[in-house]
Amino acid sequence: MTALGEARPAEVGAPRRRSEDARLITGRTRWTDNIQPQGTLHVAFLRSPVAHARIERVDAEQARRRPGVVAVLTGADVAGEQGSLPCAWPVTEDMKHPDHPPMAVDEVRYVGEPVACVVARDRYAAVDALEEIDVDYAPLPAVVDMERAVRGEDGLVHEGLGTNESYRWVFENGDLDAAMRDAPVVIERRFVQQRLIPTAMEPRAVLCVPEGEEFTLYSATQIPHILRLMLAVVTEIPEHRIRVVAPDVGGGFGSKLQVYGEEVLCLLLARRLGRPVKWTESRSEGNMAVHHGRDQIQRLTLAADRDGRIRGLKVDLLADMGAYLMLVTPGIPILGAFMFNGIYKMDAYSFTCRGVFTTKTPTDAYRGAGRPEATFGIERMMDELAAELGMDPIEVRRRNWIEHGEFPYETIAGLTYDSGNYEAATERALELFGYDRLRAEQAERRERRDPVQLGIGVSTFTEMCGLAPSRVLGSLSYGAGGWEHASVRVLPSGKVEVVTGTSPHGQGHATAWAQITADRLGVPFEDVKVLHGDTAISPKGMDTYGSRSLAVGGIAVYGACDKVIDKARRVAAHLLEAAEEDLEFADGRFSVRGVPEEGRTIQEVATAAFAAHDLPDGLEPSLDAETTFDPENFSFPHGTHLCATEVDTETGMVRIRSYVAVDDIGKVVNPLIVEGQVHGGLAQGIAQALYEEAVYDAEGNLTTTTMADYLVPSAADLPDFTTDRTETPATSNPLGVKGVGEAGTIASTPAVVNAIVDALRPYGVRDVPMPCSPERVWRALREARGEEAEERGAEPGAGGGLGSAQAGGDQ
Amino acid sequence: MPRISVEVDGVTYEDEVEPRLLLVHYLRDRLGKVGTPIGCDTTNCGACTVLLDGMSVKSCSLLAVQADGREITTVEGIGLDGRHHPMQRAFHEEHALQCGYCTPGMIMASIDLLRENADPSDEEIREGLEGNLCRCTGYQNIVRAVRSAAAEMRTPSENPSESEVTS
């Protein structure tokens, strides 16, 4: 207990160890797959082995007769009740949005699409029976290549739509033609954002427990509230008869921001069979059936003056939707429309995105969702511009970025950046990195033609998070608001329960929200418990994605605390026989101004409010309050990341030698959690640059179905990171927080690729497609050398090209 | 069906099991030892790592029958007696977990790593944990945790309650 008058150390800003950890480090965890009511039946899905085909016949008779099998259902068996999976983001009025049955009925459109399911006594029996189901597929053309798909060259994914183009979305501001006309420097580049598999460590799992006409659905989901509503819409089971629980969830990264067919089907099966049914994904089926991320072809045109000032930017995107539109599939690239301009000023901007259907797994949100793709595009272009002008890449950025004194700043993409200080973050990053020293070493290595070249990559980025402003989401045709809900109740004994609408899956909300509450109410951290992830306990919420939790959900907690304090003040004034305005509230205690010994702690007030023996007239007993928070604006974290790579020009091997990340995420609630989020984000962004890619062959077969083929980096593949922060508070919320979950991922991919290209620019290399595997690096070098050799009429491969590199305009 | 006798976290179990039953499914579904999760089906991720006679194994890569007559330790069997294992404490102290799904496997693999090398360098830790994937932490804090646990295990703390995990 803190003595009277002794200030309690602030919780907000303290590196508090997480209260979540106790159960996670001991294995006392509630993953969905750990929950197993008596009599649970197990579901296994038969998935299409072909990319595109008509289903001619499904024979499940043998499977039905196998021991332990309770039911086998095909798409046709549930056609009348399975509904169509929802898409909540119709980005244009004429967007093509085909039906998306949870189980395919007459046609399959990607490898991994569910065709039938077995329900059996145990998971082994269910999987065994899959092999006894006989399906005749009549092949249809696979549509794999997006550029060919959009021209209709390989046939149609959805015959009835008459096109593979789902939508075309355009944003224009300023006179781009004028900006481009006569611009002394015009750079055009084509970048590919390869397809990624989010790969949360916990595979998906669903358990549905029926109780008469009511259903409790446990799911490894990021979005219990949205899922509940959508399940009701899809199945027509009334919303108030469905309870969704997201127990402990083992990571999401966007992949669990989804309404999956397996969730719908488990609910329908539980209703049909009247018994708990559970499905647990294997990693191999997950790689095919969890929505994928990224997958864009970007054509960028940047016009600038000779002094490096940007005149205009044209963005032409093809975005692979995969075979169907899922919950927010079409909106993901649109989020990028507001970020391609980055932190830079320009006179004109044009953005066109075409959403394209292919016979591949649908895409949707993946950590950063639209913003990494955009940031990659602009940050690669800034380096290309610097190279073109023979200018330092930092200097080019300096000449274009919004200066500290210019905030709030309305960008060419129509957002208002409320605050930022790009100068400070960059200065700090350069200092930590030892920029000048590394540039000197680079020059020295170039000079002596070291086979291992040094490259320096920079990424000065911003992002929009705190999704949020419901009015803005509405103007973008998003199907719901972005507010967040919280309630705070001080229990009769003085302990505090906080209910949040956010639904964490590793982010530490239980700790951070308790820190906010403890500070605000002036109670011990240990006295606060945070509840979440169960629609029966947390009835309202918009869940966790897009780095929105703290900047929206955390602020709702803050606001609910304020309401509790307001109510407590009335009770305290009554108890102390003082006027409300004469009360001071500090460190969790109300006292009469000038008479500090006369007072009541808020926890004592709660006990009195519970007993209700002596309350002010008209005041309801108990001390609790709830609120929703809907901010006026997004928040805009920013930062400067610097990466030094050593690239072996003989083997193509890339080694990250150092990585510095200086992020400005506004006020920090828990620096420990923040650092962890940055590290994890960096790992994921670096993985995109160097390791990960979902690969399809020409027939539309996914060839990266396991973790042996899809290279999630291990500890041995990643470096130590140097991280630091600057602090420019957000103005759109009272805590000044911005959000950190995606920053590392967004910033790091272009920083790494810029570093690799920087190392190889002397050899004539202008780009290396991601992931920059040794083979890709080696090929890029060979191609550059070959072209060079041709130009000079020399033997292919001769010369190496450092000399010509200087001629090529490198600084 | 074959009969096996296995000691898991100090308790002996006698069971009849299908010959093809994976050890991890035996632990989870038959014994209720759900502290060990499954992250893949190709023995790549290491989430299901347990100790078999003191050595780390991926329990999805063994059959239950192969554990006959052996001793298994899961994350639920360390740090009993009311105190956490130094490795568990270190993971908490160094914020070496976020979603926590890989954590039991990481902790068990790290315990085995220190059994083989009581004072590993950061590089040795990184290489030693190559078979255990984490998607949240970027590994830096895991390396830090193993280093710190190694230091503590070389010189056991006089007063381990100081670093008890808050719950």
mmCIF file of C-alpha atoms in Angstrom, chain A residues 83 177 230 715 735 742 809:
data_model
loop_
_atom_site.group_PDB
_atom_site.id
_atom_site.type_symbol
_atom_site.label_atom_id
_atom_site.label_comp_id
_atom_site.label_asym_id
_atom_site.label_seq_id
_atom_site.Cartn_x
_atom_site.Cartn_y
_atom_site.Cartn_z
ATOM 1 C CA GLY A 83 -24.640 -19.493 -47.405
ATOM 2 C CA ASP A 177 0.059 15.222 -66.742
ATOM 3 C CA MET A 230 -21.086 -12.607 -39.811
ATOM 4 C CA ALA A 715 16.921 -17.586 -35.025
ATOM 5 C CA LEU A 735 -2.854 9.444 -24.494
ATOM 6 C CA GLU A 742 2.994 -3.252 -38.049
ATOM 7 C CA GLY A 809 25.964 7.193 -62.244
#
